[in-house]
Coordinates of C-alpha atoms and ligand atoms in Angstrom, one line a residue:
X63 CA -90.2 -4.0 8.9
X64 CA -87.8 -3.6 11.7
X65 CA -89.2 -3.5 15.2
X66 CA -88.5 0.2 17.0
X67 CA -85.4 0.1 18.6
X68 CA -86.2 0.2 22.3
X69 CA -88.3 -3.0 21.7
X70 CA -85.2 -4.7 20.0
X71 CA -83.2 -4.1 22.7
X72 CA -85.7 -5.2 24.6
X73 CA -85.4 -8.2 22.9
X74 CA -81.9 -9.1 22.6
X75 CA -81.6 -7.9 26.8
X76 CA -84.2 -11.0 27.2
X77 CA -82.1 -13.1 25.2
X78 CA -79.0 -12.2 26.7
X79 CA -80.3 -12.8 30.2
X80 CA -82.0 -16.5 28.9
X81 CA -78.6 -17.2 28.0
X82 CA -76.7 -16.4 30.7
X83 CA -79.0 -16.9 33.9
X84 CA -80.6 -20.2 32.4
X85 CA -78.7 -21.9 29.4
X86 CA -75.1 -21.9 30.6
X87 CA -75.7 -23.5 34.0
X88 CA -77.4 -26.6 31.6
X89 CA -75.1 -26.9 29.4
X90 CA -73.6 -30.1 31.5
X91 CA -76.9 -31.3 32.1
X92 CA -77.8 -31.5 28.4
X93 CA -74.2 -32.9 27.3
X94 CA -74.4 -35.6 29.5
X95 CA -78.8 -36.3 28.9
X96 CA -78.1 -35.9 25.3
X97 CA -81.5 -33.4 26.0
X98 CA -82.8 -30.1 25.9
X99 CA -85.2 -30.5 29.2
X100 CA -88.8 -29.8 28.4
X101 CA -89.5 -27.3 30.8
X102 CA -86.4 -24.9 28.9
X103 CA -88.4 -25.8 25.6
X104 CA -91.8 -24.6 27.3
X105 CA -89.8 -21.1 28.3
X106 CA -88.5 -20.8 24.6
X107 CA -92.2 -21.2 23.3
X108 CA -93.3 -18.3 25.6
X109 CA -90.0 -16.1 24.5
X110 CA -91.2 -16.7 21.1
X111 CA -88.3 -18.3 19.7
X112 CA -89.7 -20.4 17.6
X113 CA -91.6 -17.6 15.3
X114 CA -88.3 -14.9 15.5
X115 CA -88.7 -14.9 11.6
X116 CA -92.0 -15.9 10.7
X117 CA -94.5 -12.3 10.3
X118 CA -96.3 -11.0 13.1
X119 CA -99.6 -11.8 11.1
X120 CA -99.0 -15.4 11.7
X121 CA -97.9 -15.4 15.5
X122 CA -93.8 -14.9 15.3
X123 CA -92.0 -12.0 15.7
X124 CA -91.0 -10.8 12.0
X125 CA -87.5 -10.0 12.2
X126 CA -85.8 -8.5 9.2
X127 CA -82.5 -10.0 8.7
X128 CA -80.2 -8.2 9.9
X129 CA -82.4 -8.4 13.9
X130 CA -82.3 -12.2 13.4
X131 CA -78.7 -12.2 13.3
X132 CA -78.0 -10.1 16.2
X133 CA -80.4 -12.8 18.2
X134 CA -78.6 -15.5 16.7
X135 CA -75.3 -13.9 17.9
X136 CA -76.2 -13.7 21.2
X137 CA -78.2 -17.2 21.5
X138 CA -74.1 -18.8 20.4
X139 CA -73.2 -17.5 23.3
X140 CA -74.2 -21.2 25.0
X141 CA -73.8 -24.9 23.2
X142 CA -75.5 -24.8 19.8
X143 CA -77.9 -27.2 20.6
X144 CA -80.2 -24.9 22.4
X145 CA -80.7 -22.7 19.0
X146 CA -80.8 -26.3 17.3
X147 CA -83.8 -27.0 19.3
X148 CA -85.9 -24.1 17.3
X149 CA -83.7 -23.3 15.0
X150 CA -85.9 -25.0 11.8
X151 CA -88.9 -23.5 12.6
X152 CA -87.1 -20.2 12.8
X153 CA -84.8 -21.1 9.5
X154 CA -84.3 -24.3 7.5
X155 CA -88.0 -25.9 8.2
X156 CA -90.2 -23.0 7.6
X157 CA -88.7 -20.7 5.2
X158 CA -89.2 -22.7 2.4
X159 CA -93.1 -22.4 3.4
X160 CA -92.3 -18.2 4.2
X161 CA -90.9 -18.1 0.3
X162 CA -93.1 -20.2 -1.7
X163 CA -96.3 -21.4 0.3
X164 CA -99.3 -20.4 -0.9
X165 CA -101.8 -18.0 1.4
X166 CA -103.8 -21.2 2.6
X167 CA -101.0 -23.2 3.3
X168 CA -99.2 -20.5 5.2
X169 CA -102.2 -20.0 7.3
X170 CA -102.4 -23.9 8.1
X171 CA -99.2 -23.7 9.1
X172 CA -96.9 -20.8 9.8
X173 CA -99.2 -20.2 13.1
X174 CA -98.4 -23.0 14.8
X175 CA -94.2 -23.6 13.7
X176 CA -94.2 -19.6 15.1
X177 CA -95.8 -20.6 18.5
X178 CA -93.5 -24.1 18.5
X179 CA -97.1 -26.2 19.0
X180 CA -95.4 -28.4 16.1
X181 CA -91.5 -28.7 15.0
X182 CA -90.8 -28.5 11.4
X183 CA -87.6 -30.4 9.7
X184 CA -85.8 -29.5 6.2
X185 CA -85.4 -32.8 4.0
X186 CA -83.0 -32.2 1.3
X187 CA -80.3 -34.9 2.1
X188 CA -80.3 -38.5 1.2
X189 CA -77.6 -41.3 1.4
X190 CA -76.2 -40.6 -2.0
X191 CA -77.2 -37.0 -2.4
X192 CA -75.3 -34.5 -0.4
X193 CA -73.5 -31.6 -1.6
X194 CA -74.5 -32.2 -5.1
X195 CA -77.7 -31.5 -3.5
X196 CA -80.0 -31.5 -7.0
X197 CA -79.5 -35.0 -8.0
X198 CA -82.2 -36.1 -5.3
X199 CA -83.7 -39.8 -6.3
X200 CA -86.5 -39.3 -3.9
X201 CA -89.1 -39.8 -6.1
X202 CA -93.1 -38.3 -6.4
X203 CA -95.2 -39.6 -8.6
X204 CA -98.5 -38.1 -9.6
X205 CA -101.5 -39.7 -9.1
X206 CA -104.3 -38.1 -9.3
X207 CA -104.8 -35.4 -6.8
X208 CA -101.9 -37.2 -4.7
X209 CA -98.1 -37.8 -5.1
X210 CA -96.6 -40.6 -3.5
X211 CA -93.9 -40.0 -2.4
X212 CA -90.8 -42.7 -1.8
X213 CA -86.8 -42.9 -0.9
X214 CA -84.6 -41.5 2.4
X215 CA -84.0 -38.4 3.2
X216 CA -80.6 -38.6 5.5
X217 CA -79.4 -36.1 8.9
X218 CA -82.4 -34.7 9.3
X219 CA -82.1 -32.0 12.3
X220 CA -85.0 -32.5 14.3
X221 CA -86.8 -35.5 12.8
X222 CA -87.1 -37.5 15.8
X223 CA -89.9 -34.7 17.3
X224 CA -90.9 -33.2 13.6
X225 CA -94.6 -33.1 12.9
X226 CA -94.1 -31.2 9.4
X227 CA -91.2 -31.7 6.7
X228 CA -90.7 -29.7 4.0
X229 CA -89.3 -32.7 1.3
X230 CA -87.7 -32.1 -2.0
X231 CA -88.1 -35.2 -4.6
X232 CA -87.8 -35.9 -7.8
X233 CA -91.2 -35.0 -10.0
X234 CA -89.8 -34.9 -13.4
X235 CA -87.3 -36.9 -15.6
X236 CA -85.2 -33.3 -16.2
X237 CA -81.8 -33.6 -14.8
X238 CA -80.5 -31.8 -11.8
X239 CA -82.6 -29.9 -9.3
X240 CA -84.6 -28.7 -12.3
X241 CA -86.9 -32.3 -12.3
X242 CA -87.6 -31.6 -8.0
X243 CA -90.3 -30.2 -6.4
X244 CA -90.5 -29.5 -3.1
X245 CA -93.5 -30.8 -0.8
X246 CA -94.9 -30.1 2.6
X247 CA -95.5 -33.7 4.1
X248 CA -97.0 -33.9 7.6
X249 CA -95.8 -36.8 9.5
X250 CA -98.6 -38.6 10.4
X251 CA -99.6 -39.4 6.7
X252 CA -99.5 -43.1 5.9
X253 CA -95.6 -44.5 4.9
X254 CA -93.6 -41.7 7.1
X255 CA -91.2 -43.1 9.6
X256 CA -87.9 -41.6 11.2
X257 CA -85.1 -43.5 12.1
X258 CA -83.2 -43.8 15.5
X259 CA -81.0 -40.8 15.6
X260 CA -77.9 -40.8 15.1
X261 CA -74.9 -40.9 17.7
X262 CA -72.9 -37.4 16.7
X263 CA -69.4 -36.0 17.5
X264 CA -71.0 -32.7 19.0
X265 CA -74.0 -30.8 19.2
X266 CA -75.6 -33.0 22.5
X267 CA -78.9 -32.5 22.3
X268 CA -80.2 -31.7 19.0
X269 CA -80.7 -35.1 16.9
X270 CA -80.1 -35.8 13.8
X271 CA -82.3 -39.0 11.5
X272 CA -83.4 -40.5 8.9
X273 CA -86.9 -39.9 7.2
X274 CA -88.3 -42.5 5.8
X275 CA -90.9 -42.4 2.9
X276 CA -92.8 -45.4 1.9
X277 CA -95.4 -44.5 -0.5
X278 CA -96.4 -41.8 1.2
X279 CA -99.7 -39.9 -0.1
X280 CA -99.1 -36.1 -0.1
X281 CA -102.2 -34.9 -1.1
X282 CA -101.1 -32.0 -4.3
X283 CA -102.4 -29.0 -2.0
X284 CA -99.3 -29.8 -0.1
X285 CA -96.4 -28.9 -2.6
X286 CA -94.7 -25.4 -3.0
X287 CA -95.0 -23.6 -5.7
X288 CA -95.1 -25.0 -9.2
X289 CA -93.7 -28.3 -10.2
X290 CA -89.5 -27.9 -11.0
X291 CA -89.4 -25.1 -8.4
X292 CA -88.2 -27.3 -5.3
X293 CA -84.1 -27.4 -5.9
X294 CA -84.5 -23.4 -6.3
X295 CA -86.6 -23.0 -2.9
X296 CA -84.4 -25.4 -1.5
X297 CA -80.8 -23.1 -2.5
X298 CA -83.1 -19.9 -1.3
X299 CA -84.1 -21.1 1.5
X300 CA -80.2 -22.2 2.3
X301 CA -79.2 -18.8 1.3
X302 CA -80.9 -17.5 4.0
X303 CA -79.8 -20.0 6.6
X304 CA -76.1 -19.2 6.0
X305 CA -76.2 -16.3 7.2
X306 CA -77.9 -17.1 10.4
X307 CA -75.4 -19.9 11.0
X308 CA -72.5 -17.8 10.4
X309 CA -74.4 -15.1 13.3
X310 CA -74.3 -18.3 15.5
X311 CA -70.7 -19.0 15.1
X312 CA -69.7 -15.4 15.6
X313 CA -71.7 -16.0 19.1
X314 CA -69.7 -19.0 19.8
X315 CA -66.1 -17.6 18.9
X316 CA -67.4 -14.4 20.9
X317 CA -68.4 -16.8 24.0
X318 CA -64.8 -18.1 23.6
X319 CA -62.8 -15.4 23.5
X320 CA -64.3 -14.1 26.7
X321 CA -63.3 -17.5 28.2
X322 CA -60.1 -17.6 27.3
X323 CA -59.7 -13.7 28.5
X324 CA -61.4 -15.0 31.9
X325 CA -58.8 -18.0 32.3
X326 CA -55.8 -16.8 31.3
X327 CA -56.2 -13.3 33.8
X328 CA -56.5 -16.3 36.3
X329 CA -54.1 -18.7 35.7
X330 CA -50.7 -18.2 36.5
X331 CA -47.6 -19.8 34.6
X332 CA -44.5 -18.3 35.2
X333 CA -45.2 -16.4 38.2
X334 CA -47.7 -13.9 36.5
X335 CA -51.1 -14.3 34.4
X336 CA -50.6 -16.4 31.1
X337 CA -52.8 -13.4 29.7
X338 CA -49.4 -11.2 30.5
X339 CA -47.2 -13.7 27.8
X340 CA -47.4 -12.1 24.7
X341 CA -47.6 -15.7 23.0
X342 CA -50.9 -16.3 24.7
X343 CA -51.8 -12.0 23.5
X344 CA -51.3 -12.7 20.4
X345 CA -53.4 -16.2 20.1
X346 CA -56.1 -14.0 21.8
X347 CA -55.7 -11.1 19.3
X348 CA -56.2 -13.3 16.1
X349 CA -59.0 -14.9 17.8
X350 CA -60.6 -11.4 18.4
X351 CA -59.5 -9.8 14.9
X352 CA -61.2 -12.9 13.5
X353 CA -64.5 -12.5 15.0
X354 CA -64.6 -8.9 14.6
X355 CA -64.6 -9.3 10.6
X356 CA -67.0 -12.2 10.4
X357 CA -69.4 -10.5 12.8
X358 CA -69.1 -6.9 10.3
X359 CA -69.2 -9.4 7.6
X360 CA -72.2 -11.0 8.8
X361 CA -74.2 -7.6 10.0
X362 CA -73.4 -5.7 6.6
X363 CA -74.8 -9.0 4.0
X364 CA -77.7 -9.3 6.6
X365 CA -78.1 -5.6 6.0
X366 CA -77.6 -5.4 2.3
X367 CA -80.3 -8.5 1.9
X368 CA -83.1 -6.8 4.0
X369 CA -82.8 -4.0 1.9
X370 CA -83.4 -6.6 -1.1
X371 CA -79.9 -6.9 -3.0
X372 CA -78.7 -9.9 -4.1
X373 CA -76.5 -11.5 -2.2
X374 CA -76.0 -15.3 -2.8
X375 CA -72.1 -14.6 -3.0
X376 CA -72.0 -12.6 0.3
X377 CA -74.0 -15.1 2.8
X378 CA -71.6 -17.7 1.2
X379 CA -68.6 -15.4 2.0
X380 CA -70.5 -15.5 5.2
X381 CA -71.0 -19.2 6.2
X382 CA -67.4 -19.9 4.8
X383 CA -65.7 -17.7 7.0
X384 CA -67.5 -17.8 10.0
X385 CA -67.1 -21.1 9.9
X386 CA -63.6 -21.7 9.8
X387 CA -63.1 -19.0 12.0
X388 CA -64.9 -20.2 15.0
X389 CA -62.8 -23.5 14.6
X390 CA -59.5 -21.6 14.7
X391 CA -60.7 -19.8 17.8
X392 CA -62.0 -22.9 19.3
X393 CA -58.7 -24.3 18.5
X394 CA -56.9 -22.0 20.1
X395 CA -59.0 -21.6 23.3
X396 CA -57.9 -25.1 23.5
X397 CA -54.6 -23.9 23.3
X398 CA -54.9 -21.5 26.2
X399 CA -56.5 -23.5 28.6
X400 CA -53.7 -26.1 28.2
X401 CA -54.9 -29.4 29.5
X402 CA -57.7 -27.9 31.1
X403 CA -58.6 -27.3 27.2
X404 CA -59.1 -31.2 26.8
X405 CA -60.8 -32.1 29.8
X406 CA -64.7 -32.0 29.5
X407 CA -65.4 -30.1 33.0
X408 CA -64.1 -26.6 31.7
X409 CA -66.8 -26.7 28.8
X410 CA -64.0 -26.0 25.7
X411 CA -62.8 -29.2 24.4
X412 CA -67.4 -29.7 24.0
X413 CA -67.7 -26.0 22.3
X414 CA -64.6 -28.0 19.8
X415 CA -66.6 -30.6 19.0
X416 CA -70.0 -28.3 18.5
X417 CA -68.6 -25.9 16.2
X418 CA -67.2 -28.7 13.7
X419 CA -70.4 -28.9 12.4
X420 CA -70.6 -25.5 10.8
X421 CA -68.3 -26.1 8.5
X422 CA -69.8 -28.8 7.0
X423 CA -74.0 -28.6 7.3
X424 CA -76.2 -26.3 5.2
X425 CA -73.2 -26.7 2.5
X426 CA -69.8 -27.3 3.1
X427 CA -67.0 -25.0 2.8
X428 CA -66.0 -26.8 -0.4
X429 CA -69.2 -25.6 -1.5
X430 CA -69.2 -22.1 -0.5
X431 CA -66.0 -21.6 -2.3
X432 CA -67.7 -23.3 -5.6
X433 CA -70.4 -20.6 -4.7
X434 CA -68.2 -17.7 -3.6
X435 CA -66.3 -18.3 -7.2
X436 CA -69.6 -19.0 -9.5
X437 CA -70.5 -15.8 -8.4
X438 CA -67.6 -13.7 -8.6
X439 CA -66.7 -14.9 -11.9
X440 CA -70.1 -14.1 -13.0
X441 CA -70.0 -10.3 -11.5
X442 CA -66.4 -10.0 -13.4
X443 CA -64.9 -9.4 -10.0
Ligands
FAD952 C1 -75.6 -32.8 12.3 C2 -76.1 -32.7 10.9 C3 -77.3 -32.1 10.6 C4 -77.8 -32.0 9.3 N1 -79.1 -31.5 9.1 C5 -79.6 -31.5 7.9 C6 -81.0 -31.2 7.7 O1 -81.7 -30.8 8.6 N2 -81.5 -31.3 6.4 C7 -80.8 -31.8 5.4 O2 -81.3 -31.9 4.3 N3 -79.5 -32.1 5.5 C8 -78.9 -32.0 6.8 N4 -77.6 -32.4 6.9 C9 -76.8 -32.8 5.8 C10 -75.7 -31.9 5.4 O3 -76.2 -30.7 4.8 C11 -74.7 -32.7 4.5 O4 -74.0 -33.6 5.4 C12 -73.7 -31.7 3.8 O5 -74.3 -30.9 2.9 C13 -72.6 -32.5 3.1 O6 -73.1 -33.6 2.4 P1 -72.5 -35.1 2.6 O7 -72.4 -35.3 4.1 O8 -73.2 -36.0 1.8 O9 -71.0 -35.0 2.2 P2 -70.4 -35.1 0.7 O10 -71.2 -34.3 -0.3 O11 -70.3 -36.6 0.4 O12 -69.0 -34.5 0.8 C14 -67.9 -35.1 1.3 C15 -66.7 -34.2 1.1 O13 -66.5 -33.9 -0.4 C16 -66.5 -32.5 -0.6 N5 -67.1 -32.3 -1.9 C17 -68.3 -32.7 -2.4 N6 -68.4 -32.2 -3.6 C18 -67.3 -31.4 -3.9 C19 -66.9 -30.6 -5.0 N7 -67.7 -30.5 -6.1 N8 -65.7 -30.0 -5.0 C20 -65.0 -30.1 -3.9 N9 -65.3 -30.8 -2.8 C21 -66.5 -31.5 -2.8 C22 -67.3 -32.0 0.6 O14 -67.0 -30.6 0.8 C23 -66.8 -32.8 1.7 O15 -65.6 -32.4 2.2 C24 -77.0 -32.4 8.2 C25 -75.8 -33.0 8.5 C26 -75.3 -33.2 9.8 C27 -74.0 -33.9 10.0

């Protein structure tokens, strides 16, 4: 149920005032550390970050869709990596839990990934299994009133500081994601390591590594929902994160614009403000045209899910445009900074780097056309 409104606004005025009072003056700090400092994580704990989508009967705040976007908007207002840094619990890590958990294992859990006591990490990925995402060879065998569980699970936001992953693998000799199953596997069970993470192009501060799974008992309490259901949960729960993604790059291309606005009624060229060239007006009006449709894109799907339509095609439509269109605007914000674009003290030539990454994680934008066509074709229009 949506909160009453004064208490949203509440809400998104505390996020807004995180953002800018606290976050921006880091974002330096934690480019350079390759960090989010603990004492910012402590803060985001007590904001309740960490639960903005799990139910208020477990500890988080139970936003409908369409309110965890609007957050999301405003938290891209700074460098991703601050969202990145709770952004599974909230999305990825926990939703497959939130969909398919079972009463017992939600209360285990969902209490503590709301509060952020423990970190939760989404392990679909391996070395040879990317976008064709149900051909997982992780394997779990049965064995008794265990599965052990073995193979790599590759990129793993947040594995270095996970205590919980939710884990598809293979159960069954079906092909595709009908023979997974997916599986809660806490990390101090016998056989899990995680790799050192990896160096990135962007995205300073939230880590990406391998998990490692080496026999590993996962006692069969632990798995989500029946045996065959873990590629389904998997694409639901990834249904889901699309659209928060694309909220977070309409933040970010919304951030940018009001850089670029800020600069170029500063900078003179010419003998006036670059903002007064009608060449740097009209970069600046696609930029803002752009944003403007993903955001109503965005706000309408998030919408028309709460109110529980189906809309797999949409949150694709989604992720695929605000995606690409927060790399044209960073592109262009480039473009209007001129060489203070590419040099790392003005902040642009980092948001650049950052926002490559939403085109290509939770599904590509190869994939979101396979998805935005599957779908269309099957509605006959
Ligand atoms: C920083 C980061 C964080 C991540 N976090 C997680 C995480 O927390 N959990 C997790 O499970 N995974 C995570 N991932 C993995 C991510 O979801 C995958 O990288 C992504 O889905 C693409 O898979 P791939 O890298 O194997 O690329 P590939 O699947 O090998 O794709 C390579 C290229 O081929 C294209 N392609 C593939 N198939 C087709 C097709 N049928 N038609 C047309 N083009 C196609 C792709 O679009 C892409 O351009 C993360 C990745 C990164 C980089």
């Amino acid at each position: 149920m949506a909160l009453d409104p004064e208490t949203f606004d509440a809400l998104i005025d505390m996020v807004r005032r995180f953002v800018t009072e606290r976050l921006r003056p880091l974002e330096g700090d934690v480019e350079a550390a390759d960090a989010i400092p603990d004492d910012v994580v402590r803060e985001m704990r007590e904001m309740g970050l960490f639960g903005l989508s799990i139910a208020e009967e477990y500890g988080g705040l139970g936003l409908t869709m369409a309110e965890e976007c609007r957050v999301a908007i405003e938290l891209g207002r700074t460098t991703p990596a601050f969202r990145s840094t709770f952004g599974t619990n909230v999305g990825i890590g926990s939703q497959g839990l939130v969909m398919a958990g079972s009463d017992a294992q939600k209360a285990e859990w969902l209490p503590r990934i709301a509060s952020g006591e423990i970190v939760t990490s989404f392990a679909l990925t391996e070395p040879d299994v990317g976008s064709d995402s149900g051909a997982v060879k992780t394997r779990a065998v049965k064995d008794g009133d265990t599965y052990r569980l073995s193979g790599t699970k590759r990129y793993i936001t947040n594995a270095d500081k996970a205590d919980l992953f939710t884990v598809m693998a293979r159960t069954g000799d079906e092909p595709g994601g009908r023979g997974v199953s997916a599986f809660l596997v806490p990390r101090d069970l016998p056989g899990v390591s995680v790799g050192e993470p990896e160096k990135k192009m962007g995205q300073k501060g939230a880590k990406v590594a391998d998990l490692n799974l080496d026999d590993v008992p996962v006692p069969a309490a632990n798995r989500l929902g029946e045996e065959g259901q873990g590629f389904k949960i998997a694409m639901q729960v990834l249904d889901r994160g699309r659209l928060h993604i694309s909220a977070v790059c309409v933040g970010v291309a919304e951030r940018l614009i009001a850089d670029c606005v800020a600069y170029a009624s500063e900078r003179k060229q010419f003998g006036k403000p670059i903002a007064e060239h009608q060449l740097i007006q009209a970069m600046i009006a696609d930029s803002k045209t752009e944003a403007l449709a993903a955001r109503a894109l965005v706000l309408e799907t998030a919408g028309r899910k709460d109110a529980g339509d189906n809309v797999v095609m949409e949150s694709a439509a989604a992720k695929y445009f605000a995606s690409e269109m927060v790399g044209r605007v960073a592109d262009r914000a480039v473009q209007i900074f001129g060489g203070a674009g590419y040099i790392s003290d003005y902040g642009i030539e980092r948001l650049y780097r950052d926002v490559r990454l939403f085109r290509i994680y939770e599904g590509t934008s190869q994939i979101q056309q396979l998805i935005i066509a599957r779908e269309t074709l099957k509605r006959g229009g």
